[in-house]
Amino acid sequence: MKEFRSVLTVLGLHKMRTKGGHEAWVREGLKRPVIIQTHVDPVSELVVRKTIKDLGLTREEFITLLESL
């Protein structure tokens, strides 16, 4: 979870709000916020794949960012 949040921060997103067990992360130019469940660790594969797609990244780019932290 910590690493996923770090990648979002590096990509220019910031946490807009926390509601219940969910965090909404936003960045200028995104059509919709990235939503992550705070009570699920690690972040589910489905959320990671959707985030990669929404941010316009390749899987390799995401992995490179994750490994660089």
XYZ file of C-alpha atoms in Angstrom:
69
model
C 0.000 0.000 0.000
C 2.785 2.408 0.949
C 4.641 1.750 -2.315
C 1.471 2.216 -4.385
C 0.800 5.575 -2.728
C 4.413 6.583 -3.412
C 4.034 5.770 -7.116
C 0.846 7.851 -7.268
C 2.678 10.760 -5.639
C 5.606 10.495 -8.074
C 3.093 10.586 -10.938
C 1.735 13.897 -9.647
C -1.415 12.664 -7.924
C -2.478 13.819 -4.493
C -5.012 12.457 -2.038
C -8.182 14.476 -2.405
C -10.245 12.755 0.268
C -10.745 9.698 2.426
C -14.282 8.435 2.849
C -14.990 5.270 4.749
C -12.380 2.749 3.672
C -11.481 4.459 0.396
C -9.041 7.137 -0.728
C -9.562 9.262 -3.837
C -6.389 10.407 -5.620
C -6.557 13.100 -8.311
C -4.379 14.932 -10.808
C -5.130 17.612 -13.342
C -6.189 16.031 -16.615
C -7.590 12.801 -15.175
C -11.208 12.116 -16.075
C -11.902 10.440 -12.745
C -10.057 9.911 -9.468
C -8.045 6.804 -8.690
C -9.853 5.039 -5.838
C -7.993 2.681 -3.516
C -9.316 0.697 -0.583
C -7.429 1.563 2.581
C -8.432 -1.641 4.343
C -7.027 -3.974 1.646
C -3.277 -4.523 1.712
C -1.714 -5.163 -0.719
C -3.623 -3.200 -3.346
C -5.580 -5.611 -5.531
C -4.325 -6.508 -8.992
C -7.557 -5.155 -10.474
C -6.967 -1.707 -8.948
C -3.339 -1.678 -10.133
C -4.318 -2.625 -13.694
C -7.102 -0.036 -13.819
C -4.795 2.655 -12.440
C -2.101 1.843 -15.011
C -4.704 2.112 -17.780
C -6.260 5.335 -16.424
C -2.842 7.002 -16.133
C -1.811 5.969 -19.651
C 1.170 3.924 -18.487
C 2.504 0.613 -19.652
C 2.967 -2.224 -17.203
C 6.731 -1.903 -17.649
C 6.684 1.839 -16.885
C 4.706 1.206 -13.702
C 7.067 -1.566 -12.595
C 10.089 0.644 -13.280
C 8.592 3.416 -11.119
C 7.784 0.948 -8.365
C 11.294 -0.515 -8.384
C 12.898 2.949 -8.322
C 11.337 3.767 -4.930
